[in-house]
Coordinates of C-alpha atoms and ligand atoms in Angstrom, one line a residue:
M137 CA 0.0 -0.1 0.0
R138 CA 1.2 3.5 -0.9
A139 CA -0.5 6.3 0.9
G140 CA -0.1 10.1 1.1
T141 CA -2.0 13.5 1.8
V142 CA -2.6 15.5 -1.2
T143 CA -3.8 18.8 -2.0
D144 CA -5.1 20.9 -4.5
G145 CA -4.9 24.0 -2.9
T146 CA -8.1 24.2 -1.2
R147 CA -8.7 20.9 0.1
T148 CA -6.4 18.2 1.6
V149 CA -6.9 14.5 1.5
V150 CA -5.6 11.2 2.6
A151 CA -5.2 9.1 -0.7
F152 CA -3.6 6.0 -2.0
H153 CA -1.3 6.4 -4.9
D154 CA -1.5 3.8 -7.9
G155 CA 0.3 4.6 -10.8
D156 CA 0.3 8.1 -11.5
R157 CA -3.2 8.7 -9.8
W158 CA -4.5 9.4 -6.3
F159 CA -7.7 7.9 -4.9
P160 CA -9.1 9.4 -1.5
A161 CA -9.4 7.0 1.4
E162 CA -13.1 6.6 2.1
P163 CA -14.1 7.4 5.0
Q164 CA -11.1 9.7 5.6
P165 CA -9.1 8.5 8.2
R166 CA -8.7 10.3 12.0
S167 CA -5.3 9.9 11.7
F168 CA -2.9 9.2 8.8
I169 CA -1.5 5.9 10.2
D170 CA -4.9 4.6 10.2
V171 CA -5.0 4.0 6.8
L172 CA -1.8 1.9 6.6
G173 CA -2.2 -1.7 6.6
A174 CA -6.0 -1.2 7.0
D175 CA -8.5 -2.5 4.8
A176 CA -9.5 1.1 3.8
R177 CA -11.4 1.6 0.7
A178 CA -10.6 4.1 -2.1
G179 CA -12.8 6.4 -4.0
E180 CA -12.9 8.0 -7.4
P181 CA -9.6 9.0 -8.5
L182 CA -8.9 12.6 -7.7
A183 CA -8.5 15.0 -10.5
N184 CA -5.1 16.2 -11.8
G185 CA -3.6 19.1 -10.1
H186 CA -3.3 17.4 -6.9
R187 CA 0.2 17.5 -5.2
P188 CA 1.8 15.8 -2.4
A189 CA 1.6 17.6 0.9
V190 CA 3.5 16.2 4.2
P191 CA 1.8 13.0 4.6
F192 CA 1.6 13.6 8.4
R193 CA 3.1 15.6 11.3
P194 CA 4.4 13.6 14.1
A195 CA 2.9 14.6 17.4
R196 CA 6.5 14.3 18.7
N197 CA 9.8 15.2 17.4
I198 CA 11.2 13.4 14.6
M199 CA 14.1 11.3 15.3
C200 CA 17.1 11.4 13.0
L201 CA 20.6 9.3 13.0
G202 CA 23.8 11.2 12.3
K203 CA 26.9 9.6 10.2
N204 CA 24.8 6.3 9.6
F205 CA 26.6 5.6 6.2
R206 CA 30.3 4.6 6.4
A207 CA 31.7 6.7 3.6
H208 CA 29.4 9.5 4.9
A209 CA 30.8 9.1 8.2
V210 CA 34.6 9.5 6.9
E211 CA 33.8 12.7 4.6
F212 CA 32.0 14.4 7.5
A213 CA 35.0 13.5 10.1
A214 CA 37.4 14.9 7.5
Y215 CA 35.4 18.4 7.5
R216 CA 35.7 18.5 11.2
S217 CA 39.1 17.1 11.4
E218 CA 37.9 14.4 13.6
T219 CA 40.1 11.0 14.0
E220 CA 37.1 8.8 14.9
A221 CA 34.8 8.8 12.0
V222 CA 32.6 5.7 12.2
P223 CA 30.2 5.7 15.4
E224 CA 30.0 2.8 17.4
S225 CA 26.5 3.7 18.5
P226 CA 24.0 5.5 16.6
I227 CA 24.0 9.1 17.0
V228 CA 20.5 10.2 17.5
F229 CA 19.2 13.8 17.0
T230 CA 15.7 15.2 16.9
K231 CA 14.3 17.6 14.3
A232 CA 11.1 19.7 14.9
P233 CA 7.8 18.6 13.1
E234 CA 7.4 22.3 11.7
A235 CA 10.7 21.6 9.9
L236 CA 8.6 19.4 7.3
C237 CA 7.2 20.4 3.7
G238 CA 5.8 18.3 0.9
A239 CA 7.6 16.4 -1.7
E240 CA 7.1 19.2 -4.5
D241 CA 7.1 22.4 -2.3
P242 CA 9.7 24.9 -2.4
I243 CA 12.6 24.6 0.3
E244 CA 12.3 28.2 1.4
V245 CA 15.0 29.7 3.6
R246 CA 15.9 33.1 4.6
R247 CA 18.7 34.6 3.4
D248 CA 20.5 35.0 6.7
V249 CA 20.4 31.4 7.5
A250 CA 21.2 29.9 4.1
S251 CA 24.9 30.6 3.6
S252 CA 25.6 26.9 4.2
L253 CA 22.4 24.9 3.1
D254 CA 23.2 21.1 2.3
Y255 CA 20.8 18.2 1.5
E256 CA 20.8 14.6 2.9
V257 CA 18.8 12.1 1.2
E258 CA 17.3 9.7 4.0
L259 CA 15.1 6.4 4.7
G260 CA 12.1 7.6 6.9
V261 CA 10.7 4.8 9.1
V262 CA 7.2 5.4 10.2
I263 CA 6.5 3.8 13.7
G264 CA 2.9 2.0 13.6
C265 CA 2.6 1.1 17.4
D266 CA 3.8 2.1 20.5
G267 CA 6.6 0.0 22.4
S268 CA 9.7 0.2 24.6
R269 CA 12.5 -2.1 25.2
I270 CA 11.7 -3.7 21.7
G271 CA 13.8 -6.4 20.7
A272 CA 15.4 -6.4 17.3
D273 CA 13.6 -9.6 16.5
A274 CA 10.3 -7.8 16.8
A275 CA 11.5 -4.4 15.7
L276 CA 9.9 -4.5 12.3
D277 CA 6.5 -5.5 13.7
H278 CA 6.5 -1.8 15.1
V279 CA 7.2 -0.2 11.6
A280 CA 3.9 1.1 9.5
G281 CA 5.8 2.0 6.7
Y282 CA 8.9 3.8 4.8
T283 CA 9.3 7.4 3.3
V284 CA 11.7 9.5 1.7
V285 CA 13.3 12.4 3.8
N286 CA 15.6 15.3 2.7
D287 CA 17.4 16.2 6.0
V288 CA 18.1 19.6 5.0
T289 CA 20.6 21.3 7.1
A290 CA 22.0 24.4 7.9
R291 CA 25.8 23.4 8.5
D292 CA 27.0 26.7 10.0
A293 CA 24.3 26.8 12.5
Q294 CA 24.9 22.8 13.0
E295 CA 28.6 23.3 13.8
R296 CA 28.0 26.6 15.7
H297 CA 25.3 25.3 18.0
R298 CA 26.9 21.9 18.6
Q299 CA 23.9 20.3 19.0
W300 CA 22.1 19.5 15.7
F301 CA 18.4 20.6 16.5
L302 CA 18.5 24.3 15.5
G303 CA 20.4 23.7 12.2
K304 CA 18.2 20.6 11.0
S305 CA 14.8 22.4 11.9
L306 CA 14.7 25.2 9.6
P307 CA 10.8 25.8 9.1
R308 CA 9.1 23.9 6.2
A309 CA 12.6 23.1 4.8
T310 CA 12.6 19.3 5.1
P311 CA 11.1 17.5 2.4
I312 CA 9.1 14.5 3.2
G313 CA 7.1 11.9 1.1
P314 CA 5.7 11.6 -1.2
V315 CA 4.0 8.5 0.0
V316 CA 4.5 6.1 2.9
V317 CA 4.8 2.6 1.5
T318 CA 4.0 -0.3 3.7
P319 CA 6.7 -3.0 4.3
D320 CA 5.2 -5.7 2.5
E321 CA 5.4 -3.8 -0.5
L322 CA 9.1 -3.1 -0.4
G323 CA 10.5 -6.5 0.6
D324 CA 14.2 -6.6 1.4
L325 CA 15.3 -3.0 1.9
D326 CA 19.0 -3.8 1.7
R327 CA 18.9 -3.9 -2.1
L328 CA 17.1 -0.6 -2.4
A329 CA 19.0 2.4 -4.4
I330 CA 18.9 5.8 -2.2
T331 CA 20.2 8.8 -4.3
C332 CA 20.1 12.5 -4.3
H333 CA 20.8 14.7 -7.7
V334 CA 21.3 18.3 -7.8
N335 CA 20.4 20.2 -11.1
G336 CA 20.7 16.8 -12.3
E337 CA 24.3 15.9 -11.3
L338 CA 24.2 12.8 -9.0
R339 CA 25.6 13.7 -5.8
Q340 CA 24.6 10.8 -3.4
S341 CA 24.1 6.9 -4.5
A342 CA 24.1 4.0 -2.3
V343 CA 21.9 0.9 -1.4
L344 CA 20.2 0.8 1.9
G345 CA 22.2 -2.1 2.9
D346 CA 25.1 0.3 3.2
M347 CA 23.6 1.8 6.6
I348 CA 25.8 1.1 9.7
F349 CA 22.7 0.5 11.8
G350 CA 19.7 -1.2 10.1
V351 CA 16.3 -0.5 10.9
A352 CA 15.6 -3.4 13.5
E353 CA 18.8 -2.8 15.4
T354 CA 18.3 1.0 15.6
I355 CA 14.5 0.6 16.9
E356 CA 16.1 -1.8 19.7
I357 CA 18.7 0.6 20.7
V358 CA 16.2 3.8 20.6
S359 CA 13.5 2.0 22.5
A360 CA 15.6 0.8 25.0
L361 CA 16.0 4.4 26.3
V362 CA 12.8 6.1 24.9
P363 CA 9.7 4.3 24.2
L364 CA 8.6 4.8 20.6
R365 CA 5.1 6.1 19.9
R366 CA 2.7 5.5 17.0
G367 CA 3.5 8.2 14.5
D368 CA 7.2 8.6 15.6
I369 CA 9.6 8.9 12.6
I370 CA 13.1 7.9 12.7
S371 CA 15.2 9.2 9.5
M372 CA 18.0 6.7 9.1
G373 CA 20.9 9.0 8.1
T374 CA 22.7 10.0 4.7
P375 CA 25.1 8.3 2.2
S376 CA 28.2 10.3 1.4
G377 CA 28.2 13.0 -1.3
V378 CA 26.7 15.9 0.6
G379 CA 27.7 19.5 0.0
I380 CA 30.0 19.9 2.8
G381 CA 31.9 16.6 1.8
F382 CA 33.4 18.3 -1.3
T383 CA 36.3 20.7 -1.3
P384 CA 35.4 23.7 -1.2
P385 CA 32.0 22.8 -0.4
R386 CA 28.9 22.6 -2.8
F387 CA 26.0 24.2 -0.7
L388 CA 22.5 24.8 -2.1
A389 CA 22.0 28.2 -3.9
D390 CA 18.7 29.8 -5.0
G391 CA 17.0 28.0 -8.0
D392 CA 18.7 24.8 -7.3
T393 CA 16.4 21.8 -8.0
V394 CA 17.2 18.7 -5.6
V395 CA 15.7 15.3 -6.4
C396 CA 15.9 12.6 -3.5
A397 CA 14.5 9.4 -4.2
I398 CA 14.6 5.9 -2.9
E399 CA 13.7 3.2 -5.3
G400 CA 10.3 1.5 -4.9
I401 CA 9.2 4.6 -2.6
G402 CA 9.3 7.6 -4.9
E403 CA 11.1 11.1 -5.1
L404 CA 11.1 14.3 -3.6
R405 CA 11.6 17.0 -6.1
N406 CA 12.0 20.4 -4.4
V407 CA 13.4 23.9 -5.7
V408 CA 15.2 26.0 -3.2
R409 CA 14.1 29.5 -2.7
I410 CA 16.2 31.9 -0.8
V411 CA 14.0 34.8 0.2
P412 CA 14.9 38.0 2.1
Ligands
LIG749 MG1 20.9 13.5 8.4

Protein backbone atom coordinates (compact mmCIF):
# COMPACT_ATOMS: atom_id res chain seq x y z
CA MET A 1 0.00 0.00 0.00
CA ARG A 2 1.18 3.48 -0.90
CA ALA A 3 -0.56 6.32 0.92
CA GLY A 4 0.00 10.03 1.14
CA THR A 5 -1.75 13.31 1.79
CA VAL A 6 -2.51 15.44 -1.26
CA THR A 7 -3.85 18.92 -1.82
CA ASP A 8 -5.26 20.91 -4.71
CA GLY A 9 -4.68 24.13 -2.82
CA THR A 10 -8.12 24.26 -1.24
CA ARG A 11 -8.77 20.73 0.04
CA THR A 12 -6.31 18.30 1.61
CA VAL A 13 -7.10 14.57 1.68
CA VAL A 14 -5.45 11.29 2.59
CA ALA A 15 -5.17 9.25 -0.60
CA PHE A 16 -3.71 6.08 -2.01
CA HIS A 17 -1.23 6.28 -4.85
CA ASP A 18 -1.49 3.82 -7.72
CA GLY A 19 0.27 4.30 -11.00
CA ASP A 20 0.25 8.06 -11.44
CA ARG A 21 -3.15 8.63 -9.87
CA TRP A 22 -4.38 9.42 -6.38
CA PHE A 23 -7.49 7.77 -4.88
CA PRO A 24 -9.00 9.33 -1.73
CA ALA A 25 -9.41 7.09 1.33
CA GLU A 26 -13.07 6.58 2.18
CA PRO A 27 -13.92 7.40 4.82
CA GLN A 28 -11.09 9.81 5.60
CA PRO A 29 -9.10 8.46 8.57
CA ARG A 30 -8.89 10.28 11.89
CA SER A 31 -5.12 10.00 11.69
CA PHE A 32 -2.94 9.21 8.69
CA ILE A 33 -1.42 6.07 10.24
CA ASP A 34 -4.92 4.52 10.38
CA VAL A 35 -4.95 3.94 6.61
CA LEU A 36 -1.68 2.00 6.56
CA GLY A 37 -2.26 -1.71 6.59
CA ALA A 38 -5.99 -1.28 7.13
CA ASP A 39 -8.63 -2.43 4.70
CA ALA A 40 -9.39 1.13 3.75
CA ARG A 41 -11.50 1.69 0.67
CA ALA A 42 -10.50 4.02 -2.12
CA GLY A 43 -12.89 6.39 -3.87
CA GLU A 44 -12.91 7.64 -7.44
CA PRO A 45 -9.55 9.00 -8.66
CA LEU A 46 -8.82 12.62 -7.81
CA ALA A 47 -8.62 15.17 -10.59
CA ASN A 48 -5.20 16.09 -11.94
CA GLY A 49 -3.54 18.98 -10.19
CA HIS A 50 -3.31 17.42 -6.74
CA ARG A 51 0.19 17.45 -5.33
CA PRO A 52 1.68 15.65 -2.34
CA ALA A 53 1.65 17.51 0.99
CA VAL A 54 3.39 16.37 4.18
CA PRO A 55 1.91 12.85 4.68
CA PHE A 56 1.43 13.55 8.38
CA ARG A 57 3.05 15.69 11.05
CA PRO A 58 4.37 13.65 13.98
CA ALA A 59 3.02 14.66 17.39
CA ARG A 60 6.53 14.35 18.77
CA ASN A 61 9.94 15.26 17.45
CA ILE A 62 11.35 13.37 14.51
CA MET A 63 14.38 11.32 15.47
CA CYS A 64 17.30 11.28 13.06
CA LEU A 65 20.51 9.29 12.87
CA GLY A 66 23.77 11.08 12.12
CA LYS A 67 26.66 9.51 10.21
CA ASN A 68 24.84 6.22 9.51
CA PHE A 69 26.64 5.43 6.24
CA ARG A 70 30.35 4.60 6.50
CA ALA A 71 31.54 6.76 3.59
CA HIS A 72 29.53 9.76 4.83
CA ALA A 73 30.93 9.35 8.35
CA VAL A 74 34.42 9.54 6.85
CA GLU A 75 33.69 12.63 4.70
CA PHE A 76 32.05 14.42 7.65
CA ALA A 77 34.95 13.59 9.98
CA ALA A 78 37.42 14.90 7.39
CA TYR A 79 35.61 18.24 7.33
CA ARG A 80 35.72 18.47 11.11
CA SER A 81 39.28 17.09 11.37
CA GLU A 82 38.08 14.29 13.64
CA THR A 83 40.03 11.09 14.08
CA GLU A 84 37.10 8.82 14.95
CA ALA A 85 34.83 8.68 11.94
CA VAL A 86 32.47 5.73 12.19
CA PRO A 87 30.26 5.79 15.30
CA GLU A 88 30.13 2.73 17.57
CA SER A 89 26.56 3.57 18.58
CA PRO A 90 23.92 5.48 16.62
CA ILE A 91 24.14 9.27 16.90
CA VAL A 92 20.54 10.36 17.49
CA PHE A 93 19.21 13.89 17.33
CA THR A 94 15.74 15.35 16.83
CA LYS A 95 14.13 17.61 14.28
CA ALA A 96 11.05 19.77 14.89
CA PRO A 97 7.82 18.63 13.14
CA GLU A 98 7.42 22.19 11.82
CA ALA A 99 10.51 21.57 9.70
CA LEU A 100 8.63 19.26 7.31
CA CYS A 101 7.39 20.29 3.87
CA GLY A 102 5.82 18.42 0.96
CA ALA A 103 7.53 16.42 -1.76
CA GLU A 104 7.13 19.17 -4.37
CA ASP A 105 7.13 22.25 -2.16
CA PRO A 106 9.87 24.86 -2.43
CA ILE A 107 12.63 24.63 0.18
CA GLU A 108 12.21 28.24 1.24
CA VAL A 109 14.94 29.56 3.51
CA ARG A 110 15.79 33.09 4.68
CA ARG A 111 19.00 34.51 3.30
CA ASP A 112 20.51 35.12 6.75
CA VAL A 113 20.45 31.39 7.58
CA ALA A 114 21.08 30.00 4.09
CA SER A 115 24.82 30.47 3.61
CA SER A 116 25.64 26.75 4.08
CA LEU A 117 22.47 24.93 3.16
CA ASP A 118 23.02 21.21 2.54
CA TYR A 119 21.00 18.19 1.37
CA GLU A 120 20.84 14.68 2.91
CA VAL A 121 18.66 11.96 1.36
CA GLU A 122 17.43 9.49 3.99
CA LEU A 123 15.04 6.61 4.60
CA GLY A 124 12.21 7.68 6.94
CA VAL A 125 10.80 4.92 9.15
CA VAL A 126 7.21 5.49 10.32
CA ILE A 127 6.42 3.81 13.64
CA GLY A 128 2.99 2.17 13.65
CA CYS A 129 2.58 1.07 17.27
CA ASP A 130 3.92 2.04 20.67
CA GLY A 131 6.71 0.11 22.29
CA SER A 132 9.62 0.25 24.67
CA ARG A 133 12.55 -2.14 25.06
CA ILE A 134 11.67 -3.65 21.68
CA GLY A 135 13.94 -6.52 20.69
CA ALA A 136 15.47 -6.46 17.22
CA ASP A 137 13.58 -9.63 16.31
CA ALA A 138 10.22 -7.90 16.94
CA ALA A 139 11.28 -4.42 15.83
CA LEU A 140 9.95 -4.54 12.28
CA ASP A 141 6.47 -5.36 13.64
CA HIS A 142 6.47 -1.77 14.91
CA VAL A 143 7.07 -0.27 11.45
CA ALA A 144 3.98 1.03 9.64
CA GLY A 145 5.84 2.12 6.54
CA TYR A 146 8.76 3.85 4.88
CA THR A 147 9.17 7.21 3.20
CA VAL A 148 11.85 9.53 1.80
CA VAL A 149 13.30 12.42 3.82
CA ASN A 150 15.67 15.20 2.73
CA ASP A 151 17.30 16.18 6.04
CA VAL A 152 18.12 19.72 4.88
CA THR A 153 20.73 21.24 7.16
CA ALA A 154 22.18 24.67 7.85
CA ARG A 155 25.78 23.50 8.32
CA ASP A 156 26.99 26.69 9.97
CA ALA A 157 24.27 26.44 12.63
CA GLN A 158 24.96 22.73 13.09
CA GLU A 159 28.59 23.55 13.78
CA ARG A 160 28.06 26.71 15.83
CA HIS A 161 25.51 25.33 18.29
CA ARG A 162 27.14 21.92 18.81
CA GLN A 163 23.71 20.27 19.18
CA TRP A 164 22.12 19.66 15.77
CA PHE A 165 18.46 20.53 16.53
CA LEU A 166 18.61 24.16 15.39
CA GLY A 167 20.53 23.62 12.16
CA LYS A 168 18.24 20.70 11.22
CA SER A 169 14.87 22.34 12.03
CA LEU A 170 14.57 25.27 9.63
CA PRO A 171 10.81 25.79 9.15
CA ARG A 172 9.27 23.99 6.14
CA ALA A 173 12.70 23.11 4.75
CA THR A 174 12.75 19.31 5.24
CA PRO A 175 10.91 17.62 2.37
CA ILE A 176 9.19 14.30 3.16
CA GLY A 177 7.08 11.88 1.11
CA PRO A 178 5.69 11.69 -1.49
CA VAL A 179 4.08 8.59 0.04
CA VAL A 180 4.47 6.19 2.93
CA VAL A 181 4.87 2.64 1.62
CA THR A 182 3.99 -0.36 3.76
CA PRO A 183 6.81 -2.85 4.40
CA ASP A 184 5.10 -5.72 2.55
CA GLU A 185 5.30 -3.74 -0.67
CA LEU A 186 9.04 -3.02 -0.42
CA GLY A 187 10.40 -6.43 0.58
CA ASP A 188 14.14 -6.53 1.29
CA LEU A 189 15.31 -2.99 2.03
CA ASP A 190 19.02 -3.71 1.66
CA ARG A 191 19.00 -3.85 -2.14
CA LEU A 192 17.06 -0.58 -2.63
CA ALA A 193 18.93 2.32 -4.23
CA ILE A 194 18.98 5.70 -2.45
CA THR A 195 20.07 8.72 -4.47
CA CYS A 196 20.20 12.51 -4.50
CA HIS A 197 20.63 14.67 -7.58
CA VAL A 198 21.23 18.43 -7.54
CA ASN A 199 20.39 20.15 -10.84
CA GLY A 200 20.56 16.75 -12.52
CA GLU A 201 24.01 15.88 -11.17
CA LEU A 202 24.23 12.70 -9.08
CA ARG A 203 25.62 13.65 -5.67
CA GLN A 204 24.61 10.80 -3.33
CA SER A 205 24.22 7.14 -4.33
CA ALA A 206 24.11 4.02 -2.16
CA VAL A 207 21.89 1.09 -1.29
CA LEU A 208 20.07 0.87 2.02
CA GLY A 209 22.16 -2.18 2.90
CA ASP A 210 25.10 0.24 3.31
CA MET A 211 23.60 1.67 6.51
CA ILE A 212 25.78 1.06 9.57
CA PHE A 213 22.79 0.60 11.88
CA GLY A 214 19.78 -1.04 10.21
CA VAL A 215 16.14 -0.37 11.00
CA ALA A 216 15.61 -3.25 13.45
CA GLU A 217 18.84 -2.59 15.34
CA THR A 218 18.07 1.13 15.56
CA ILE A 219 14.57 0.51 16.94
CA GLU A 220 16.03 -1.83 19.56
CA ILE A 221 18.70 0.67 20.62
CA VAL A 222 16.42 3.75 20.66
CA SER A 223 13.49 2.04 22.42
CA ALA A 224 15.78 0.71 25.15
CA LEU A 225 16.03 4.33 26.32
CA VAL A 226 13.00 6.19 24.98
CA PRO A 227 9.62 4.57 24.25
CA LEU A 228 8.61 4.77 20.61
CA ARG A 229 5.12 6.08 19.89
CA ARG A 230 2.75 5.50 16.99
CA GLY A 231 3.50 8.21 14.46
CA ASP A 232 7.12 8.74 15.42
CA ILE A 233 9.52 8.99 12.50
CA ILE A 234 13.12 7.81 12.55
CA SER A 235 15.21 9.20 9.70
CA MET A 236 18.05 6.78 9.11
CA GLY A 237 20.92 9.02 8.02
CA THR A 238 22.56 9.78 4.78
CA PRO A 239 25.03 8.40 2.21
CA SER A 240 28.23 10.23 1.27
CA GLY A 241 28.20 13.02 -1.29
CA VAL A 242 26.67 15.85 0.72
CA GLY A 243 27.73 19.41 -0.08
CA ILE A 244 30.04 19.75 2.92
CA GLY A 245 31.99 16.71 1.70
CA PHE A 246 33.34 18.58 -1.33
CA THR A 247 36.43 20.81 -1.37
CA PRO A 248 35.37 23.55 -1.51
CA PRO A 249 31.89 22.72 -0.19
CA ARG A 250 29.03 22.78 -2.68
CA PHE A 251 26.06 24.16 -0.79
CA LEU A 252 22.56 24.72 -2.13
CA ALA A 253 21.76 28.02 -3.83
CA ASP A 254 18.63 29.84 -4.93
CA GLY A 255 16.99 28.08 -7.87
CA ASP A 256 18.69 24.70 -7.34
CA THR A 257 16.51 21.63 -7.90
CA VAL A 258 17.12 18.79 -5.42
CA VAL A 259 15.75 15.33 -6.23
CA CYS A 260 15.94 12.72 -3.47
CA ALA A 261 14.75 9.21 -4.30
CA ILE A 262 14.52 5.74 -2.83
CA GLU A 263 13.76 2.86 -5.16
CA GLY A 264 10.24 1.53 -4.65
CA ILE A 265 9.08 4.55 -2.62
CA GLY A 266 9.35 7.58 -4.90
CA GLU A 267 11.07 10.93 -5.12
CA LEU A 268 11.14 14.37 -3.56
CA ARG A 269 11.62 17.14 -6.11
CA ASN A 270 12.13 20.53 -4.51
CA VAL A 271 13.40 23.87 -5.73
CA VAL A 272 15.47 25.98 -3.32
CA ARG A 273 14.16 29.50 -2.75
CA ILE A 274 16.33 31.92 -0.83
CA VAL A 275 14.13 34.75 0.44
CA PRO A 276 14.88 38.04 2.26
MG1 LIG B 1 20.80 13.51 8.27
